[in-house]
PDB file of C-alpha atoms in Angstrom:
ATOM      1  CA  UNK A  15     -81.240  67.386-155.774  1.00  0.00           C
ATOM      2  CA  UNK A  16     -81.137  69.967-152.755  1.00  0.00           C
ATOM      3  CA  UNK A  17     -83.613  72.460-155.159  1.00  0.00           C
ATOM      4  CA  UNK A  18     -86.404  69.279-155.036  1.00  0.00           C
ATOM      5  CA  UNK A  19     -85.666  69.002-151.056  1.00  0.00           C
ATOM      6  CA  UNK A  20     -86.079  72.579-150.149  1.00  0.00           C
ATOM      7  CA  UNK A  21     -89.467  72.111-152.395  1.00  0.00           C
ATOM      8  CA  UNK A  22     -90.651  69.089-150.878  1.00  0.00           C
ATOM      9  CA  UNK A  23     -90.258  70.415-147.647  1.00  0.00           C
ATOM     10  CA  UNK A  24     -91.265  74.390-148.362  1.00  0.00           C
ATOM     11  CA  UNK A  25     -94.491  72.152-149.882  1.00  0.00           C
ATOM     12  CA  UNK A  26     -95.184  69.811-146.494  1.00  0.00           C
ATOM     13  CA  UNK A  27     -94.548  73.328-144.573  1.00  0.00           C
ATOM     14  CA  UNK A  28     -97.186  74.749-146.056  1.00  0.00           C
ATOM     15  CA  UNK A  29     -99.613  72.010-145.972  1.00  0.00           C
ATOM     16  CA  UNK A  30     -98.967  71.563-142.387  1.00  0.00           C
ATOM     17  CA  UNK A  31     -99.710  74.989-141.979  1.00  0.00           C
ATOM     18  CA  UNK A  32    -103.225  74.565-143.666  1.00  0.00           C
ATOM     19  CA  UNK A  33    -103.869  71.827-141.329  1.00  0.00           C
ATOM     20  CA  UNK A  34    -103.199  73.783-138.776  1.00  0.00           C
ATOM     21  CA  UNK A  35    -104.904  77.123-139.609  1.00  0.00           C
ATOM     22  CA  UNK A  36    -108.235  74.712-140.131  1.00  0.00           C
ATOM     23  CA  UNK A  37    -108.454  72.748-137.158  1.00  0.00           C
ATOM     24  CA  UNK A  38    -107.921  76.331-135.142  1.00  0.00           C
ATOM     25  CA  UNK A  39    -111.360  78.135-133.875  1.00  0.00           C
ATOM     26  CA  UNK A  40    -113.272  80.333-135.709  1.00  0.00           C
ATOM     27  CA  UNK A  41    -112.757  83.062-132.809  1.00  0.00           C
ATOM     28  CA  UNK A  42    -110.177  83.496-130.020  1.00  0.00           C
ATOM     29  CA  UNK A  43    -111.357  85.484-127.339  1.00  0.00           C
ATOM     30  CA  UNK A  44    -108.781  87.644-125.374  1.00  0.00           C
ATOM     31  CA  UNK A  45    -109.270  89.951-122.338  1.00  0.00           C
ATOM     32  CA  UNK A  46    -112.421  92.520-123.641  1.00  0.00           C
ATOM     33  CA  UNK A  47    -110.788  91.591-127.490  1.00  0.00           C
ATOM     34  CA  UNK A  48    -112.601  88.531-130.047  1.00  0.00           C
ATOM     35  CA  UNK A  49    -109.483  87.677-132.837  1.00  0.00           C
ATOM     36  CA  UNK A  50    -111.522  85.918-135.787  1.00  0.00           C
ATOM     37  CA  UNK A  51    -109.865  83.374-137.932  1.00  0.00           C
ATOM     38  CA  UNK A  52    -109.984  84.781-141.865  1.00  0.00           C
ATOM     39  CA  UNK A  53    -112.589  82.813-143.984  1.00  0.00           C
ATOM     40  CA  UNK A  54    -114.094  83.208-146.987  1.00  0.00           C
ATOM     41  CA  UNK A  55    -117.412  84.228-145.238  1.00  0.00           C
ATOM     42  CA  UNK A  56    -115.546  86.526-142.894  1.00  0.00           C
ATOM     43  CA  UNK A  57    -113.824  88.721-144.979  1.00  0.00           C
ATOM     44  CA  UNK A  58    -115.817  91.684-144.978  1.00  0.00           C
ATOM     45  CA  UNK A  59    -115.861  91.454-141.090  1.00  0.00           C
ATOM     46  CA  UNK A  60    -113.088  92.801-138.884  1.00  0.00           C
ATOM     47  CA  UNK A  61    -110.367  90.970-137.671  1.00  0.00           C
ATOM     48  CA  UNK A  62    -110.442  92.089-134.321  1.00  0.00           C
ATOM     49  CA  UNK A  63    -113.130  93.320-132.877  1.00  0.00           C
ATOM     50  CA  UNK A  64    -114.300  94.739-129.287  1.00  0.00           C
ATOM     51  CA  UNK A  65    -116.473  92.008-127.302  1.00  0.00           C
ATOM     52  CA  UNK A  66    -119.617  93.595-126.160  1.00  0.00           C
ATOM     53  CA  UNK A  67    -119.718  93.808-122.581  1.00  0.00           C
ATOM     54  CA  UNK A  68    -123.318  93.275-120.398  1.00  0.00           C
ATOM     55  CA  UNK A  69    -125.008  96.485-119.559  1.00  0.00           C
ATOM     56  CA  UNK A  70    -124.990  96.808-116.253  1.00  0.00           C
ATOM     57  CA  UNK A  71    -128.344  96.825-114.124  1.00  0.00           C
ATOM     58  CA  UNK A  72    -129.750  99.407-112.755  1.00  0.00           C
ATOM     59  CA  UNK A  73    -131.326  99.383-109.622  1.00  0.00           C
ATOM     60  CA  UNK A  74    -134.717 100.939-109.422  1.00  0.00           C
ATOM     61  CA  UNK A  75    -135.226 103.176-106.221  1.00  0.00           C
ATOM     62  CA  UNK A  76    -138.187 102.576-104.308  1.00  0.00           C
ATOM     63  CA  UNK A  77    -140.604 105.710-103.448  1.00  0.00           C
ATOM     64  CA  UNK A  78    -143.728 106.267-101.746  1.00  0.00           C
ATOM     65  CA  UNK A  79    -143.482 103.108 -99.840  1.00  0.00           C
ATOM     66  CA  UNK A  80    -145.662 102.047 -96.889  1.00  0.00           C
ATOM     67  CA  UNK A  81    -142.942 100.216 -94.926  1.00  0.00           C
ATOM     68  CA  UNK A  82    -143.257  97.749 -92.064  1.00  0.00           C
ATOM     69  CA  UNK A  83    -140.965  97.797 -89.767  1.00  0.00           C
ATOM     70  CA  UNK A  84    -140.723  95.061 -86.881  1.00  0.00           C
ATOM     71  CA  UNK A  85    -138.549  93.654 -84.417  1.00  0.00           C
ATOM     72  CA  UNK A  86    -137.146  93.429 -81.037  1.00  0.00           C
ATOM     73  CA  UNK A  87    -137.239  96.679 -78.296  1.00  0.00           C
ATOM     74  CA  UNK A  88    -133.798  98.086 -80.166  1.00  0.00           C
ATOM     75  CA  UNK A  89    -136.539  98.791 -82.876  1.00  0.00           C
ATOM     76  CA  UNK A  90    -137.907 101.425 -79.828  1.00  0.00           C
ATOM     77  CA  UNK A  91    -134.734 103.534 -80.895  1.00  0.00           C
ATOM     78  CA  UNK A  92    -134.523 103.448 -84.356  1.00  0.00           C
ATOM     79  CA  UNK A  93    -138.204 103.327 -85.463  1.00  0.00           C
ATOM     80  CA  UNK A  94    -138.352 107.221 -83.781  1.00  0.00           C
ATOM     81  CA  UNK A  95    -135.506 108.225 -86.113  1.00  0.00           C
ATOM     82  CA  UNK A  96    -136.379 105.929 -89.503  1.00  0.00           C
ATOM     83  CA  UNK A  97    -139.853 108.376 -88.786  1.00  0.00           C
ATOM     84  CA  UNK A  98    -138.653 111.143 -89.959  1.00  0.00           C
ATOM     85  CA  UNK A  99    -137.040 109.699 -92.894  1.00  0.00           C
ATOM     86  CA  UNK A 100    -140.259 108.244 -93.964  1.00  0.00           C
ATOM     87  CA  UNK A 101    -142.445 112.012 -93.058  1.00  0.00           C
ATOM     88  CA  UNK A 102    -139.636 113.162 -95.450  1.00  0.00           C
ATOM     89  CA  UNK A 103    -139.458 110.671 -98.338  1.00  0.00           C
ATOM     90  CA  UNK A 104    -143.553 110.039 -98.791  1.00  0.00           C
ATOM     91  CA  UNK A 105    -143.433 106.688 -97.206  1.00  0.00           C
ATOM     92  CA  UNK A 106    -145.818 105.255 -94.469  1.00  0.00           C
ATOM     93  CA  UNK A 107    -144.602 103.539 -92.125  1.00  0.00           C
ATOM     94  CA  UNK A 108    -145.877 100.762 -89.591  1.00  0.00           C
ATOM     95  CA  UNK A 109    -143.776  99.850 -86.754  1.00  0.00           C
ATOM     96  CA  UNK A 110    -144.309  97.022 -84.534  1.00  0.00           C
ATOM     97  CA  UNK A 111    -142.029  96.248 -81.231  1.00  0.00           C
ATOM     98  CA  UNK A 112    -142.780  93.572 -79.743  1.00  0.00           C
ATOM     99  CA  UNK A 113    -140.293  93.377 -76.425  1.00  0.00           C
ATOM    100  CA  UNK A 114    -137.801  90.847 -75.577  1.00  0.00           C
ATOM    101  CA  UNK A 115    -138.860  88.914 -79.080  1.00  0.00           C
ATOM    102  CA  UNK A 116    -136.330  87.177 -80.712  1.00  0.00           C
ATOM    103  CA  UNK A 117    -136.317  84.927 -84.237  1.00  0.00           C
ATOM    104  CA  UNK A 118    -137.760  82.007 -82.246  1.00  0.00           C
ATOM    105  CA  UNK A 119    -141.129  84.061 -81.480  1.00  0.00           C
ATOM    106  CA  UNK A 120    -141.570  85.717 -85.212  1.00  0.00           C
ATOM    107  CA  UNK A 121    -140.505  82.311 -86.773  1.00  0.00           C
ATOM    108  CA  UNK A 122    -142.623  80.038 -84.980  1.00  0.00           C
ATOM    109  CA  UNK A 123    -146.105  82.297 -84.830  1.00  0.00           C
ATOM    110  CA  UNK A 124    -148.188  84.428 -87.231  1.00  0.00           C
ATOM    111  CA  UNK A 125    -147.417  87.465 -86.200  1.00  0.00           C
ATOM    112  CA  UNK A 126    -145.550  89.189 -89.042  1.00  0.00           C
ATOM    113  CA  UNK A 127    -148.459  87.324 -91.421  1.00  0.00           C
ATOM    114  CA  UNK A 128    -150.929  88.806 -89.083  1.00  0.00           C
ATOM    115  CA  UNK A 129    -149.479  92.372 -89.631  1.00  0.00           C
ATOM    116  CA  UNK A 130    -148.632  91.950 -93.517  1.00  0.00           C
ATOM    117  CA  UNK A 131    -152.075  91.208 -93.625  1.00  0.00           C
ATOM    118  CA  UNK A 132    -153.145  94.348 -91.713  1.00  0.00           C
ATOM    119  CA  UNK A 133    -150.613  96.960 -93.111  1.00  0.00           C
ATOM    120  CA  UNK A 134    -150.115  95.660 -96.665  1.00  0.00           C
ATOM    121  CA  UNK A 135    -146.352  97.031 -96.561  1.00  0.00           C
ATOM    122  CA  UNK A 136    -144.596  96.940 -99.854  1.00  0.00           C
ATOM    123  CA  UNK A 137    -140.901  96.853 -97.756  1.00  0.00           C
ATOM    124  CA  UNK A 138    -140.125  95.271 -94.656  1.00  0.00           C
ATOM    125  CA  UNK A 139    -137.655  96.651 -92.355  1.00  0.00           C
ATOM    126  CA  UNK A 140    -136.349  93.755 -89.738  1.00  0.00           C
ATOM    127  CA  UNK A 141    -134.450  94.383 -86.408  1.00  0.00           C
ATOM    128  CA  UNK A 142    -133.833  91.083 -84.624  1.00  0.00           C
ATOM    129  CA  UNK A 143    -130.870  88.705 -82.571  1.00  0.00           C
ATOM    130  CA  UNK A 144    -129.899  90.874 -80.014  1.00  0.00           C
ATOM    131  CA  UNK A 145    -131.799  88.439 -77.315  1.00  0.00           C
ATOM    132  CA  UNK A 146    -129.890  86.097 -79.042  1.00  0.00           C
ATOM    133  CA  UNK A 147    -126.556  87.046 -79.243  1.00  0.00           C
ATOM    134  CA  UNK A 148    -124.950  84.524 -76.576  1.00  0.00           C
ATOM    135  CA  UNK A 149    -127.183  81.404 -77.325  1.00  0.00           C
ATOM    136  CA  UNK A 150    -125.457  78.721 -78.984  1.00  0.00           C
ATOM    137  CA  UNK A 151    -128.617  76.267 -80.846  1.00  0.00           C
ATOM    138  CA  UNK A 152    -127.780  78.188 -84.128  1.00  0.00           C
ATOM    139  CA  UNK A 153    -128.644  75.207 -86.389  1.00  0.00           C
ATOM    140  CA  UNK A 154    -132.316  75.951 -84.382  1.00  0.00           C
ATOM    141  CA  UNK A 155    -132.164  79.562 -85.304  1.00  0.00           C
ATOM    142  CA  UNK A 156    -131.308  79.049 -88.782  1.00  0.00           C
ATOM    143  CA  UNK A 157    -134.044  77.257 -89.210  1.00  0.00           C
ATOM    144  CA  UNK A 158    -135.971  80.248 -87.497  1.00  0.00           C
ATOM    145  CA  UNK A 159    -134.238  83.027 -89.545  1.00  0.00           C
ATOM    146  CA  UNK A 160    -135.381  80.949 -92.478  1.00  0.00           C
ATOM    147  CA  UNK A 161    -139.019  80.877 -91.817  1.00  0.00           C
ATOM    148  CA  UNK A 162    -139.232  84.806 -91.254  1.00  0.00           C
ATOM    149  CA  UNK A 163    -137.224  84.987 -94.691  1.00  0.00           C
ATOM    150  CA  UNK A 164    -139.845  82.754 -96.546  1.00  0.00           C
ATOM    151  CA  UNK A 165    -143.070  84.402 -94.639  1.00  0.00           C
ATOM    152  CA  UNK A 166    -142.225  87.385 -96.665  1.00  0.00           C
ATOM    153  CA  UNK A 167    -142.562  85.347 -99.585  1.00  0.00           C
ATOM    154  CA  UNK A 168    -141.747  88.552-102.443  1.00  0.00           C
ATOM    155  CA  UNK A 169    -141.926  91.302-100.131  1.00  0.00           C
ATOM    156  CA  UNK A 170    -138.074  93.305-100.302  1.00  0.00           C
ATOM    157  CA  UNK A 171    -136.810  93.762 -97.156  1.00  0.00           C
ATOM    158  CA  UNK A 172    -133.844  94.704 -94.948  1.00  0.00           C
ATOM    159  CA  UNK A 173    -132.689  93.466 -92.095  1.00  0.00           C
ATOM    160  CA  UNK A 174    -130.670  95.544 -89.661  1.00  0.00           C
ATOM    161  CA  UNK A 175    -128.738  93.214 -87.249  1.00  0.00           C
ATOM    162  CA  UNK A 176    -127.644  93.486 -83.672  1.00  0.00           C
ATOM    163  CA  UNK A 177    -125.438  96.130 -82.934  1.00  0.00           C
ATOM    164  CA  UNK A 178    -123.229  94.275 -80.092  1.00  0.00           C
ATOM    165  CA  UNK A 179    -122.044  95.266 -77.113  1.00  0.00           C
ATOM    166  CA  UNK A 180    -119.556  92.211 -76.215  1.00  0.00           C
ATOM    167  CA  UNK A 181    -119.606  90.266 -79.394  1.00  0.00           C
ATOM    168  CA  UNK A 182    -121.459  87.460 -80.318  1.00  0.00           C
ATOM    169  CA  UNK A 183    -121.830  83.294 -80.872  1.00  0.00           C
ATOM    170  CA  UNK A 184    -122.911  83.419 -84.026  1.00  0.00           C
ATOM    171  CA  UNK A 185    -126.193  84.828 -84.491  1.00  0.00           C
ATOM    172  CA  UNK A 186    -125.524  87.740 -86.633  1.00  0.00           C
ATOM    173  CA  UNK A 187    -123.567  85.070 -89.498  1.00  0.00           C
ATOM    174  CA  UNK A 188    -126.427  83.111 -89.444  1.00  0.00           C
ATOM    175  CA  UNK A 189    -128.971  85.801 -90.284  1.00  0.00           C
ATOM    176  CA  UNK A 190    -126.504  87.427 -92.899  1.00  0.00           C
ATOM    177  CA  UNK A 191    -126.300  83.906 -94.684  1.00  0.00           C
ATOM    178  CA  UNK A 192    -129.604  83.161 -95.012  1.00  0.00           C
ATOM    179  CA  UNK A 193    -131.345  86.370 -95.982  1.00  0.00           C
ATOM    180  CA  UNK A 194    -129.602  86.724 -99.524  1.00  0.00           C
ATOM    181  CA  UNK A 195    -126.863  89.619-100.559  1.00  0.00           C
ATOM    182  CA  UNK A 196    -127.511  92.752-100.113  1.00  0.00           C
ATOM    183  CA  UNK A 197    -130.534  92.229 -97.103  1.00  0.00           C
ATOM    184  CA  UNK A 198    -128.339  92.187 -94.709  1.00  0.00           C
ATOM    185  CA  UNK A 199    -126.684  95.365 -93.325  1.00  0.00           C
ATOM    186  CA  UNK A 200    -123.936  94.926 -90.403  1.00  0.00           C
ATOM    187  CA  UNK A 201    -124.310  96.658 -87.373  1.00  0.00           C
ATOM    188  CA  UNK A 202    -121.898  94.625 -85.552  1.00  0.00           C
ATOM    189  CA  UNK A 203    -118.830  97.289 -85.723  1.00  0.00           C
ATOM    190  CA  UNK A 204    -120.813 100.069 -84.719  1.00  0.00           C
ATOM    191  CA  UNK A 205    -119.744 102.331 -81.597  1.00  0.00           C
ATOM    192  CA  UNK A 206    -123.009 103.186 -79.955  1.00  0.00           C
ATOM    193  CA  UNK A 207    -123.761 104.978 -76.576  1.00  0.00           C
ATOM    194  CA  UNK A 208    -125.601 103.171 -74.678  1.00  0.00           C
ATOM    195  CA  UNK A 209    -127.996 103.640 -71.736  1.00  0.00           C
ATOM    196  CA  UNK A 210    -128.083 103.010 -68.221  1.00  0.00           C
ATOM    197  CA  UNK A 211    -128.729  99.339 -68.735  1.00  0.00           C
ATOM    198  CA  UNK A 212    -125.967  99.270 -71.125  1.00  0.00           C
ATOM    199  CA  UNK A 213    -127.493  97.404 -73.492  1.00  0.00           C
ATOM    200  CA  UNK A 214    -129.552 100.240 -75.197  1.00  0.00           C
ATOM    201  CA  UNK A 215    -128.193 102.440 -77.193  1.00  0.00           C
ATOM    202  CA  UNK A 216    -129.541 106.436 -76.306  1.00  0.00           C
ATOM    203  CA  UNK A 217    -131.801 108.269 -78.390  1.00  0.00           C
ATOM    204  CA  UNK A 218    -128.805 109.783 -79.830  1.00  0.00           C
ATOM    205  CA  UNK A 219    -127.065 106.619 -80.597  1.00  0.00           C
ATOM    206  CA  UNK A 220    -129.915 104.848 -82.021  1.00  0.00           C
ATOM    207  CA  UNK A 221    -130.895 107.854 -84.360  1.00  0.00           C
ATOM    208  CA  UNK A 222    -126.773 107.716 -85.205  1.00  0.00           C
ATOM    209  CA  UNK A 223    -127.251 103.958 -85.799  1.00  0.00           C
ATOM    210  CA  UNK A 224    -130.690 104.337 -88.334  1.00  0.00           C
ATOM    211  CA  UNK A 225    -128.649 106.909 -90.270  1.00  0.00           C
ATOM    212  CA  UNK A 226    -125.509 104.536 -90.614  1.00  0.00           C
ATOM    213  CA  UNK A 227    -128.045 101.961 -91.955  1.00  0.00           C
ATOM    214  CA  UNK A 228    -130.262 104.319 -93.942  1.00  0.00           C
ATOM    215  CA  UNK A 229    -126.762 105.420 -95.888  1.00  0.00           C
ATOM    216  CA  UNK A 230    -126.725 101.424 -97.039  1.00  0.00           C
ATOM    217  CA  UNK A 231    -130.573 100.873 -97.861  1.00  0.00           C
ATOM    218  CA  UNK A 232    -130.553 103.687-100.038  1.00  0.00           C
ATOM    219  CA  UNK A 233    -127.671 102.726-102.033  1.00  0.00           C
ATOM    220  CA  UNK A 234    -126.976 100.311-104.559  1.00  0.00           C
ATOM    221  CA  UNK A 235    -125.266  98.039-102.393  1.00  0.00           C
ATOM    222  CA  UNK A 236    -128.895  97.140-101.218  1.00  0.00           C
ATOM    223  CA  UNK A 237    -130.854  94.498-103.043  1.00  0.00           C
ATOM    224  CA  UNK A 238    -133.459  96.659-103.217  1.00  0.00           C
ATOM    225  CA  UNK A 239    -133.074 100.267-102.806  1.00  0.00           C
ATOM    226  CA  UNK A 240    -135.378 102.639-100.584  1.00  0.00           C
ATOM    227  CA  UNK A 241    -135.475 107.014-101.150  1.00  0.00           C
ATOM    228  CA  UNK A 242    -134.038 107.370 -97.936  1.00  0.00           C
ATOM    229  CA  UNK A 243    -133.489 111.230 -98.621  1.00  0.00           C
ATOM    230  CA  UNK A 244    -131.799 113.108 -95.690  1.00  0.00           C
ATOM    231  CA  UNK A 245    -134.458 114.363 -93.468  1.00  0.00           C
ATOM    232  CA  UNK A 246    -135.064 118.097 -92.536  1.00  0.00           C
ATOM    233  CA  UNK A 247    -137.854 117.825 -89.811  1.00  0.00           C
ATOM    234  CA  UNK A 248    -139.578 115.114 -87.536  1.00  0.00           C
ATOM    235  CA  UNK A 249    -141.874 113.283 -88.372  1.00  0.00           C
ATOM    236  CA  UNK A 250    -144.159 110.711 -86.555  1.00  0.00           C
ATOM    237  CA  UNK A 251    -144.041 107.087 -87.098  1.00  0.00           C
ATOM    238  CA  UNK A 252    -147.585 106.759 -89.502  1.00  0.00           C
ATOM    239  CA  UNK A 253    -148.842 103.874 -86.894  1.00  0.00           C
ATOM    240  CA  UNK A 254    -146.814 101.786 -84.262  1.00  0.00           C
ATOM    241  CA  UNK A 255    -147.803  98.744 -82.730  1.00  0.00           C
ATOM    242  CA  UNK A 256    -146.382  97.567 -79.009  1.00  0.00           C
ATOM    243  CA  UNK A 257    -146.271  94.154 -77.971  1.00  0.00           C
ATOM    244  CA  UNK A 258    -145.454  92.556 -73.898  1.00  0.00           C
ATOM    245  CA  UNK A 259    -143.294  89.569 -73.709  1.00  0.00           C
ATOM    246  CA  UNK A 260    -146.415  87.998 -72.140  1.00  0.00           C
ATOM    247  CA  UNK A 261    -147.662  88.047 -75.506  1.00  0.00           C
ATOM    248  CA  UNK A 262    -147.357  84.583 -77.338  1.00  0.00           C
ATOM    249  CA  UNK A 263    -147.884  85.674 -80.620  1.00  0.00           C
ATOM    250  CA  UNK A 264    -151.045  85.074 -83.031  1.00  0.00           C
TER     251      UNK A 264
END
């Protein structure tokens, strides 16, 4: 009587087990490791087996560029020092300062279409907010930051923000979350030497702050990578463009 128990039950033990083992998935995945459940069709195939992982992509570096490169006067500064890495790397580049601008002036007018137009740049280099670093409309200037961001319709840029001097309201947050990952390089922790207005930074400082930023749109951190080779001479901007406050813009 016990022998036909221990059979009944070594019998529903082992159909419980097929139930089991058939409503289980075909494939279990763990960590970087796929365990596959044993089936007629699988048995020539490993029963563990390494997942593949995604290739990662690779970032192609821009060369030979002609770059644009336009902003407010802190552009003044850099533009002399992002000259020489252009004379050095083959690129031509096209700088427009246009004093006293802020988003508000390049958002609302055709200016930047006007010079895309004239300079065909393949990369944009944008320096911008530091007239606006103490206003407080910044639903307003989103809305500006935005319209630069979708004048450039395709074209990969940059853009460099306000290096500050006593902090900010806001403006540099808003441009960093509206111009996509890896357009946006931070000047705000910089410590820059600036000039007798104490606003600009020196020569010195500015040519400091393009090579802090060059280090970032060279590198893969950047959406879209520039040569920015270190440079061993000076070189001249190729063509650059100065605009009044007077001016309202085309």
């Amino acid at each position: 009587m016990h022998a036909q128990i221990k059979t009944l039950l070594l019998m529903a033990a082992v159909m419980a087990a097929i139930i089991v083992y058939a409503v289980i998935p075909t494939e279990i995945t763990m960590g970087s490791y796929t365990i596959r459940k044993i089936t007629l069709a699988s048995l020539n195939q490993p029963l563990i087996e390494k997942t593949k992982q995604p290739k990662p992509t690779v970032k192609k570096v821009r060369r030979n560029q002609t770059i644009l490169f336009i902003g407010d006067s802190m552009v003044e500064g850099l533009s002399r020092r992002l000259g020489d890495y252009a004379g050095e790397n083959g690129h031509k580049l096209y700088t427009v300062i246009w004093y006293s601008s802020s988003t508000e002036r390049w958002g609302t007018t055709q200016t930047l279409e006007h010079f895309i137009a004239e300079y065909k740049p393949t990369y944009v280099l944008i320096c911008l907010g530091s007239n606006e670093l103490f206003i407080n409309d910044l639903a307003i200037r989103t809305q500006y930051v935005q319209q630069l961001v979708k004048k450039l319709d395709n074209i990969p840029f940059v853009w460099i923000s306000p290096s500050t001097w006593n902090g900010d309201t806001g403006i540099n947050d808003v441009i960093k979350e509206n111009v996509g990952k890896g357009r946006f390089f931070d000047s705000r922790n910089l410590k820059l030497e600036r000039g007798s207005d104490h606003y600009h930074p020196t020569w010195a400082a500015a040519a400091y702050w393009m090579d802090t930023a060059a280090k970032f749109i060279g590198s893969k951190e950047c959406a879209n990578p520039l040569q920015l080779n270190n440079p061993k001479a000076h070189h001249k901007a190729t063509n650059t463009k100065l605009l009044q406050p007077s001016f309202e813009g085309y």
